[in-house]
């Protein structure tokens, strides 16, 4: 059900507090054809309430004619900022960018962040934003987990369904998502609350068995029968199972790019206000599935690009796969056991 403008303005106020937005600073709200009007309206009210300047930059949608899905994460790489120098300079000149259109995986985004910009993505429905408005404690939990992941050199995942896969770590940075941007050069996503990194090139190896209830994104569907993926040399080498395996393989092959089968970010969910069951209640175009990605105790792995981590792979296909009931070990020590967080 809907939330009131009052609730959403209050949520934005909390987010802007955590972002340490100051009076007189410039906020640019990045919008496009699918931007939620209530989210935009309430964000502007909260920005103005703090005495900050609210600019709106409305950009043309891209990739609609080539993507097989309407999900904004289904076709990545080319964005409305590609070749759009005037827009890039406006964003670089802003103290804070509120991305209400989904700007991801682009060289231009890197340029804005490298210039000290801050970008907060917020595109989930207003009621999801309100339910998962970030807190300082979210940041503390993600950074504590990150301190452990940062020093680990191997990540090993097993499950009763048959998953047994390992990844070497250490070559790529951390992806710490806690829902607000409190430092120059930081990108984040409200709502979130998970941690990830990228496995060393060529190191992903083993078997992943998706069990009924595991989730495919951007398909935004629960798996109903086992799907077995064999990984070797950092790539998915085979996908076997029922029609869901066929659907996944067919979709990935449609990009005509062997790099779509590379393993991308890997990590686990830390957000207790995110819930595995939420995806079942929403139409596919209503959300991008952040409950599934951030749900505490999931194992979230993905395929496709690594350019947002400083790698060179910029393939357009990105699949996120949150799995339940896995045990995740860092250098042999469990951080998730049978789908539940191991705290401390
Ligand atoms: Fe992802």
GROMACS .gro file of C-alpha atoms and ligand atoms in nm:
model
  345
    1UNK     CA    1   0.000   0.000   0.000
    2UNK     CA    2   0.102   0.357  -0.052
    3UNK     CA    3   0.286   0.581   0.192
    4UNK     CA    4   0.206   0.946   0.253
    5UNK     CA    5   0.419   1.232   0.130
    6UNK     CA    6   0.482   1.311   0.497
    7UNK     CA    7   0.635   0.967   0.560
    8UNK     CA    8   0.849   0.985   0.250
    9UNK     CA    9   0.969   1.339   0.325
   10UNK     CA   10   1.066   1.221   0.675
   11UNK     CA   11   1.257   0.930   0.521
   12UNK     CA   12   1.440   1.165   0.283
   13UNK     CA   13   1.523   1.391   0.578
   14UNK     CA   14   1.684   1.099   0.756
   15UNK     CA   15   1.881   1.007   0.445
   16UNK     CA   16   1.999   1.365   0.391
   17UNK     CA   17   2.101   1.383   0.758
   18UNK     CA   18   2.311   1.070   0.712
   19UNK     CA   19   2.454   1.221   0.392
   20UNK     CA   20   2.549   1.531   0.597
   21UNK     CA   21   2.388   1.763   0.344
   22UNK     CA   22   2.447   2.125   0.443
   23UNK     CA   23   2.256   2.446   0.373
   24UNK     CA   24   2.373   2.615   0.056
   25UNK     CA   25   2.501   2.295  -0.105
   26UNK     CA   26   2.379   2.191  -0.448
   27UNK     CA   27   2.180   1.873  -0.502
   28UNK     CA   28   2.103   1.748  -0.850
   29UNK     CA   29   1.812   1.511  -0.890
   30UNK     CA   30   1.869   1.288  -1.189
   31UNK     CA   31   1.542   1.185  -1.351
   32UNK     CA   32   1.410   1.011  -1.662
   33UNK     CA   33   1.093   0.864  -1.807
   34UNK     CA   34   1.041   0.608  -1.530
   35UNK     CA   35   1.122   0.827  -1.228
   36UNK     CA   36   0.868   0.790  -0.948
   37UNK     CA   37   0.686   1.122  -0.915
   38UNK     CA   38   0.623   1.093  -0.541
   39UNK     CA   39   0.988   1.010  -0.472
   40UNK     CA   40   1.098   1.311  -0.677
   41UNK     CA   41   0.846   1.546  -0.516
   42UNK     CA   42   0.937   1.444  -0.163
   43UNK     CA   43   1.311   1.451  -0.227
   44UNK     CA   44   1.289   1.811  -0.350
   45UNK     CA   45   1.088   1.910  -0.041
   46UNK     CA   46   1.346   1.752   0.191
   47UNK     CA   47   1.639   1.912   0.007
   48UNK     CA   48   1.477   2.256   0.015
   49UNK     CA   49   1.386   2.207   0.382
   50UNK     CA   50   1.759   2.183   0.461
   51UNK     CA   51   1.833   2.508   0.281
   52UNK     CA   52   2.011   2.330  -0.004
   53UNK     CA   53   1.964   2.399  -0.375
   54UNK     CA   54   1.756   2.141  -0.566
   55UNK     CA   55   1.827   2.112  -0.938
   56UNK     CA   56   1.656   1.860  -1.162
   57UNK     CA   57   1.835   1.709  -1.460
   58UNK     CA   58   1.594   1.509  -1.676
   59UNK     CA   59   1.764   1.278  -1.926
   60UNK     CA   60   1.635   1.070  -2.213
   61UNK     CA   61   1.597   0.694  -2.156
   62UNK     CA   62   1.845   0.463  -2.328
   63UNK     CA   63   1.868   0.093  -2.414
   64UNK     CA   64   1.491   0.044  -2.437
   65UNK     CA   65   1.520  -0.061  -2.799
   66UNK     CA   66   1.784  -0.327  -2.736
   67UNK     CA   67   1.693  -0.470  -2.394
   68UNK     CA   68   1.468  -0.775  -2.363
   69UNK     CA   69   1.344  -0.649  -2.027
   70UNK     CA   70   1.206  -0.323  -1.889
   71UNK     CA   71   1.415  -0.363  -1.575
   72UNK     CA   72   1.666  -0.073  -1.557
   73UNK     CA   73   1.944  -0.314  -1.458
   74UNK     CA   74   1.883  -0.553  -1.746
   75UNK     CA   75   2.103  -0.373  -1.999
   76UNK     CA   76   2.402  -0.189  -1.857
   77UNK     CA   77   2.697   0.006  -1.992
   78UNK     CA   78   2.550   0.273  -2.217
   79UNK     CA   79   2.369   0.544  -2.020
   80UNK     CA   80   2.208   0.882  -2.090
   81UNK     CA   81   2.543   1.034  -1.987
   82UNK     CA   82   2.734   0.861  -2.266
   83UNK     CA   83   2.872   1.140  -2.485
   84UNK     CA   84   2.672   1.395  -2.283
   85UNK     CA   85   2.945   1.628  -2.161
   86UNK     CA   86   2.711   1.905  -2.042
   87UNK     CA   87   2.524   1.667  -1.813
   88UNK     CA   88   2.845   1.513  -1.678
   89UNK     CA   89   2.983   1.856  -1.590
   90UNK     CA   90   2.661   1.953  -1.413
   91UNK     CA   91   2.676   1.640  -1.200
   92UNK     CA   92   3.045   1.690  -1.123
   93UNK     CA   93   2.966   2.043  -1.006
   94UNK     CA   94   2.699   1.915  -0.763
   95UNK     CA   95   2.764   1.839  -0.396
   96UNK     CA   96   2.521   1.548  -0.404
   97UNK     CA   97   2.351   1.359  -0.688
   98UNK     CA   98   2.024   1.183  -0.615
   99UNK     CA   99   1.987   0.928  -0.893
  100UNK     CA  100   1.615   0.864  -0.942
  101UNK     CA  101   1.664   0.707  -1.290
  102UNK     CA  102   1.929   0.430  -1.238
  103UNK     CA  103   2.272   0.533  -1.355
  104UNK     CA  104   2.496   0.230  -1.323
  105UNK     CA  105   2.814   0.079  -1.461
  106UNK     CA  106   2.934   0.371  -1.671
  107UNK     CA  107   3.264   0.548  -1.729
  108UNK     CA  108   3.084   0.878  -1.673
  109UNK     CA  109   2.974   0.768  -1.327
  110UNK     CA  110   3.335   0.684  -1.245
  111UNK     CA  111   3.439   1.028  -1.363
  112UNK     CA  112   3.184   1.199  -1.139
  113UNK     CA  113   3.292   0.996  -0.835
  114UNK     CA  114   3.661   1.048  -0.907
  115UNK     CA  115   3.597   1.422  -0.902
  116UNK     CA  116   3.469   1.383  -0.545
  117UNK     CA  117   3.102   1.360  -0.631
  118UNK     CA  118   2.854   1.160  -0.429
  119UNK     CA  119   2.574   0.959  -0.590
  120UNK     CA  120   2.281   0.799  -0.412
  121UNK     CA  121   2.056   0.574  -0.619
  122UNK     CA  122   1.693   0.555  -0.505
  123UNK     CA  123   1.446   0.396  -0.746
  124UNK     CA  124   1.253   0.139  -0.543
  125UNK     CA  125   0.883   0.212  -0.475
  126UNK     CA  126   0.820   0.473  -0.201
  127UNK     CA  127   0.690   0.220   0.052
  128UNK     CA  128   1.006   0.011   0.011
  129UNK     CA  129   1.219   0.321   0.063
  130UNK     CA  130   1.028   0.404   0.382
  131UNK     CA  131   1.052   0.047   0.516
  132UNK     CA  132   1.425   0.034   0.457
  133UNK     CA  133   1.527   0.393   0.529
  134UNK     CA  134   1.895   0.360   0.622
  135UNK     CA  135   2.042   0.404   0.968
  136UNK     CA  136   2.391   0.462   1.103
  137UNK     CA  137   2.375   0.107   1.239
  138UNK     CA  138   2.338  -0.026   0.883
  139UNK     CA  139   2.669   0.137   0.798
  140UNK     CA  140   2.836  -0.005   1.108
  141UNK     CA  141   2.724  -0.360   1.027
  142UNK     CA  142   2.831  -0.343   0.662
  143UNK     CA  143   3.170  -0.193   0.742
  144UNK     CA  144   3.235  -0.451   1.016
  145UNK     CA  145   3.167  -0.729   0.767
  146UNK     CA  146   3.378  -0.551   0.509
  147UNK     CA  147   3.677  -0.545   0.745
  148UNK     CA  148   3.660  -0.926   0.749
  149UNK     CA  149   3.607  -0.967   0.375
  150UNK     CA  150   3.889  -0.724   0.297
  151UNK     CA  151   4.151  -0.945   0.458
  152UNK     CA  152   4.015  -1.278   0.330
  153UNK     CA  153   4.184  -1.458   0.043
  154UNK     CA  154   3.919  -1.721  -0.028
  155UNK     CA  155   3.541  -1.743  -0.024
  156UNK     CA  156   3.381  -2.087  -0.023
  157UNK     CA  157   3.009  -2.153  -0.051
  158UNK     CA  158   2.822  -2.476   0.012
  159UNK     CA  159   2.458  -2.577   0.041
  160UNK     CA  160   2.252  -2.888   0.107
  161UNK     CA  161   2.119  -2.849  -0.248
  162UNK     CA  162   2.465  -2.929  -0.385
  163UNK     CA  163   2.648  -2.599  -0.415
  164UNK     CA  164   3.023  -2.627  -0.364
  165UNK     CA  165   3.207  -2.334  -0.519
  166UNK     CA  166   3.518  -2.135  -0.434
  167UNK     CA  167   3.654  -1.795  -0.526
  168UNK     CA  168   3.999  -1.640  -0.471
  169UNK     CA  169   3.992  -1.287  -0.331
  170UNK     CA  170   4.222  -0.993  -0.290
  171UNK     CA  171   4.252  -0.826  -0.629
  172UNK     CA  172   3.937  -0.613  -0.625
  173UNK     CA  173   3.787  -0.351  -0.392
  174UNK     CA  174   3.490  -0.390  -0.161
  175UNK     CA  175   3.136  -0.295  -0.264
  176UNK     CA  176   2.990  -0.166   0.062
  177UNK     CA  177   2.623  -0.075   0.027
  178UNK     CA  178   2.460   0.071   0.339
  179UNK     CA  179   2.211   0.313   0.189
  180UNK     CA  180   2.361   0.662   0.210
  181UNK     CA  181   2.663   0.860   0.090
  182UNK     CA  182   2.860   1.025   0.366
  183UNK     CA  183   3.198   1.075   0.197
  184UNK     CA  184   3.330   1.228  -0.126
  185UNK     CA  185   3.357   0.981  -0.412
  186UNK     CA  186   3.104   0.744  -0.255
  187UNK     CA  187   2.825   0.573  -0.447
  188UNK     CA  188   2.545   0.394  -0.267
  189UNK     CA  189   2.195   0.264  -0.305
  190UNK     CA  190   1.889   0.321  -0.086
  191UNK     CA  191   1.763   0.065   0.003
  192UNK     CA  192   2.047  -0.178   0.049
  193UNK     CA  193   2.257  -0.332   0.322
  194UNK     CA  194   2.492  -0.586   0.171
  195UNK     CA  195   2.854  -0.644   0.104
  196UNK     CA  196   3.035  -0.774  -0.202
  197UNK     CA  197   3.361  -0.789  -0.384
  198UNK     CA  198   3.481  -0.946  -0.709
  199UNK     CA  199   3.671  -1.271  -0.727
  200UNK     CA  200   4.019  -1.270  -0.874
  201UNK     CA  201   4.014  -1.315  -1.251
  202UNK     CA  202   3.981  -1.679  -1.350
  203UNK     CA  203   3.946  -1.810  -0.996
  204UNK     CA  204   3.575  -1.897  -0.965
  205UNK     CA  205   3.548  -2.273  -0.971
  206UNK     CA  206   3.295  -2.537  -0.867
  207UNK     CA  207   2.923  -2.604  -0.881
  208UNK     CA  208   2.630  -2.382  -0.790
  209UNK     CA  209   2.291  -2.546  -0.756
  210UNK     CA  210   2.001  -2.303  -0.741
  211UNK     CA  211   1.729  -2.451  -0.523
  212UNK     CA  212   1.355  -2.378  -0.535
  213UNK     CA  213   1.304  -2.033  -0.383
  214UNK     CA  214   1.636  -1.891  -0.496
  215UNK     CA  215   1.590  -1.576  -0.702
  216UNK     CA  216   1.697  -1.464  -1.049
  217UNK     CA  217   1.727  -1.092  -1.127
  218UNK     CA  218   1.632  -0.916  -1.353
  219UNK     CA  219   1.398  -1.206  -1.424
  220UNK     CA  220   1.251  -1.128  -1.081
  221UNK     CA  221   1.137  -1.483  -1.039
  222UNK     CA  222   1.179  -1.757  -0.783
  223UNK     CA  223   1.342  -2.074  -0.913
  224UNK     CA  224   1.095  -2.364  -0.892
  225UNK     CA  225   1.328  -2.653  -0.983
  226UNK     CA  226   1.704  -2.708  -0.939
  227UNK     CA  227   1.935  -2.524  -1.180
  228UNK     CA  228   2.295  -2.648  -1.188
  229UNK     CA  229   2.571  -2.413  -1.300
  230UNK     CA  230   2.927  -2.537  -1.349
  231UNK     CA  231   3.194  -2.270  -1.299
  232UNK     CA  232   3.555  -2.295  -1.409
  233UNK     CA  233   3.825  -2.041  -1.482
  234UNK     CA  234   3.604  -1.756  -1.365
  235UNK     CA  235   3.319  -1.830  -1.608
  236UNK     CA  236   2.990  -2.015  -1.602
  237UNK     CA  237   3.055  -2.308  -1.836
  238UNK     CA  238   2.717  -2.478  -1.832
  239UNK     CA  239   2.360  -2.419  -1.710
  240UNK     CA  240   2.145  -2.728  -1.671
  241UNK     CA  241   1.798  -2.795  -1.535
  242UNK     CA  242   1.441  -2.739  -1.643
  243UNK     CA  243   1.290  -2.454  -1.839
  244UNK     CA  244   1.429  -2.197  -1.595
  245UNK     CA  245   1.781  -2.309  -1.686
  246UNK     CA  246   1.685  -2.286  -2.056
  247UNK     CA  247   1.538  -1.939  -2.001
  248UNK     CA  248   1.851  -1.817  -1.822
  249UNK     CA  249   2.083  -1.959  -2.089
  250UNK     CA  250   1.870  -1.826  -2.374
  251UNK     CA  251   1.863  -1.479  -2.220
  252UNK     CA  252   2.238  -1.468  -2.159
  253UNK     CA  253   2.317  -1.598  -2.508
  254UNK     CA  254   2.093  -1.332  -2.662
  255UNK     CA  255   2.362  -1.071  -2.588
  256UNK     CA  256   2.600  -1.247  -2.828
  257UNK     CA  257   2.893  -1.182  -2.596
  258UNK     CA  258   3.092  -1.459  -2.422
  259UNK     CA  259   3.180  -1.217  -2.142
  260UNK     CA  260   2.824  -1.231  -2.010
  261UNK     CA  261   2.917  -1.568  -1.857
  262UNK     CA  262   3.198  -1.424  -1.641
  263UNK     CA  263   3.143  -1.418  -1.266
  264UNK     CA  264   3.084  -1.065  -1.136
  265UNK     CA  265   3.036  -0.951  -0.776
  266UNK     CA  266   3.000  -1.200  -0.489
  267UNK     CA  267   2.896  -1.138  -0.130
  268UNK     CA  268   2.615  -1.171   0.119
  269UNK     CA  269   2.312  -0.981   0.251
  270UNK     CA  270   2.313  -0.800   0.585
  271UNK     CA  271   1.981  -0.612   0.590
  272UNK     CA  272   1.723  -0.747   0.837
  273UNK     CA  273   1.452  -0.510   0.708
  274UNK     CA  274   1.483  -0.673   0.366
  275UNK     CA  275   1.274  -0.985   0.313
  276UNK     CA  276   1.297  -1.281   0.079
  277UNK     CA  277   0.918  -1.298   0.044
  278UNK     CA  278   0.867  -0.944  -0.092
  279UNK     CA  279   0.940  -1.029  -0.455
  280UNK     CA  280   0.633  -1.251  -0.466
  281UNK     CA  281   0.400  -0.959  -0.399
  282UNK     CA  282   0.515  -0.717  -0.666
  283UNK     CA  283   0.459  -0.694  -1.038
  284UNK     CA  284   0.788  -0.736  -1.220
  285UNK     CA  285   0.804  -0.376  -1.336
  286UNK     CA  286   0.720  -0.232  -0.994
  287UNK     CA  287   1.059  -0.282  -0.834
  288UNK     CA  288   1.418  -0.383  -0.906
  289UNK     CA  289   1.426  -0.643  -0.628
  290UNK     CA  290   1.645  -0.488  -0.360
  291UNK     CA  291   1.479  -0.694  -0.085
  292UNK     CA  292   1.615  -1.003  -0.256
  293UNK     CA  293   1.966  -0.859  -0.295
  294UNK     CA  294   2.001  -0.726   0.059
  295UNK     CA  295   1.812  -0.991   0.259
  296UNK     CA  296   2.019  -1.087   0.565
  297UNK     CA  297   2.198  -1.419   0.525
  298UNK     CA  298   2.163  -1.462   0.151
  299UNK     CA  299   2.455  -1.548  -0.075
  300UNK     CA  300   2.443  -1.300  -0.361
  301UNK     CA  301   2.650  -1.371  -0.668
  302UNK     CA  302   2.626  -1.237  -1.017
  303UNK     CA  303   2.749  -1.254  -1.373
  304UNK     CA  304   2.871  -0.994  -1.618
  305UNK     CA  305   3.065  -0.670  -1.585
  306UNK     CA  306   3.341  -0.580  -1.344
  307UNK     CA  307   3.411  -0.228  -1.472
  308UNK     CA  308   3.254  -0.067  -1.166
  309UNK     CA  309   3.530  -0.240  -0.965
  310UNK     CA  310   3.803  -0.109  -1.190
  311UNK     CA  311   3.808  -0.410  -1.423
  312UNK     CA  312   3.782  -0.398  -1.801
  313UNK     CA  313   3.474  -0.614  -1.853
  314UNK     CA  314   3.182  -0.393  -1.959
  315UNK     CA  315   2.941  -0.650  -2.097
  316UNK     CA  316   2.579  -0.532  -2.109
  317UNK     CA  317   2.425  -0.838  -1.937
  318UNK     CA  318   2.416  -0.851  -1.557
  319UNK     CA  319   2.239  -1.124  -1.362
  320UNK     CA  320   2.209  -1.105  -0.982
  321UNK     CA  321   2.133  -1.433  -0.806
  322UNK     CA  322   2.043  -1.422  -0.435
  323UNK     CA  323   2.045  -1.773  -0.286
  324UNK     CA  324   1.900  -1.901   0.040
  325UNK     CA  325   2.025  -2.162   0.286
  326UNK     CA  326   2.392  -2.139   0.190
  327UNK     CA  327   2.697  -2.151   0.413
  328UNK     CA  328   2.954  -1.885   0.323
  329UNK     CA  329   3.306  -1.916   0.460
  330UNK     CA  330   3.594  -1.668   0.445
  331UNK     CA  331   3.928  -1.849   0.474
  332UNK     CA  332   3.737  -2.138   0.634
  333UNK     CA  333   3.540  -1.928   0.885
  334UNK     CA  334   3.162  -1.904   0.840
  335UNK     CA  335   3.002  -1.560   0.806
  336UNK     CA  336   2.670  -1.715   0.694
  337UNK     CA  337   2.566  -2.062   0.807
  338UNK     CA  338   2.269  -2.234   0.641
  339UNK     CA  339   2.134  -1.895   0.531
  340UNK     CA  340   2.168  -1.722   0.867
  341UNK     CA  341   2.417  -1.452   0.955
  342UNK     CA  342   2.694  -1.554   1.193
  343UNK     CA  343   2.732  -1.240   1.404
  344UNK     CA  344   3.048  -1.124   1.578
  345LIG    FE1  345   2.459  -0.678  -0.925
   0.00000   0.00000   0.00000
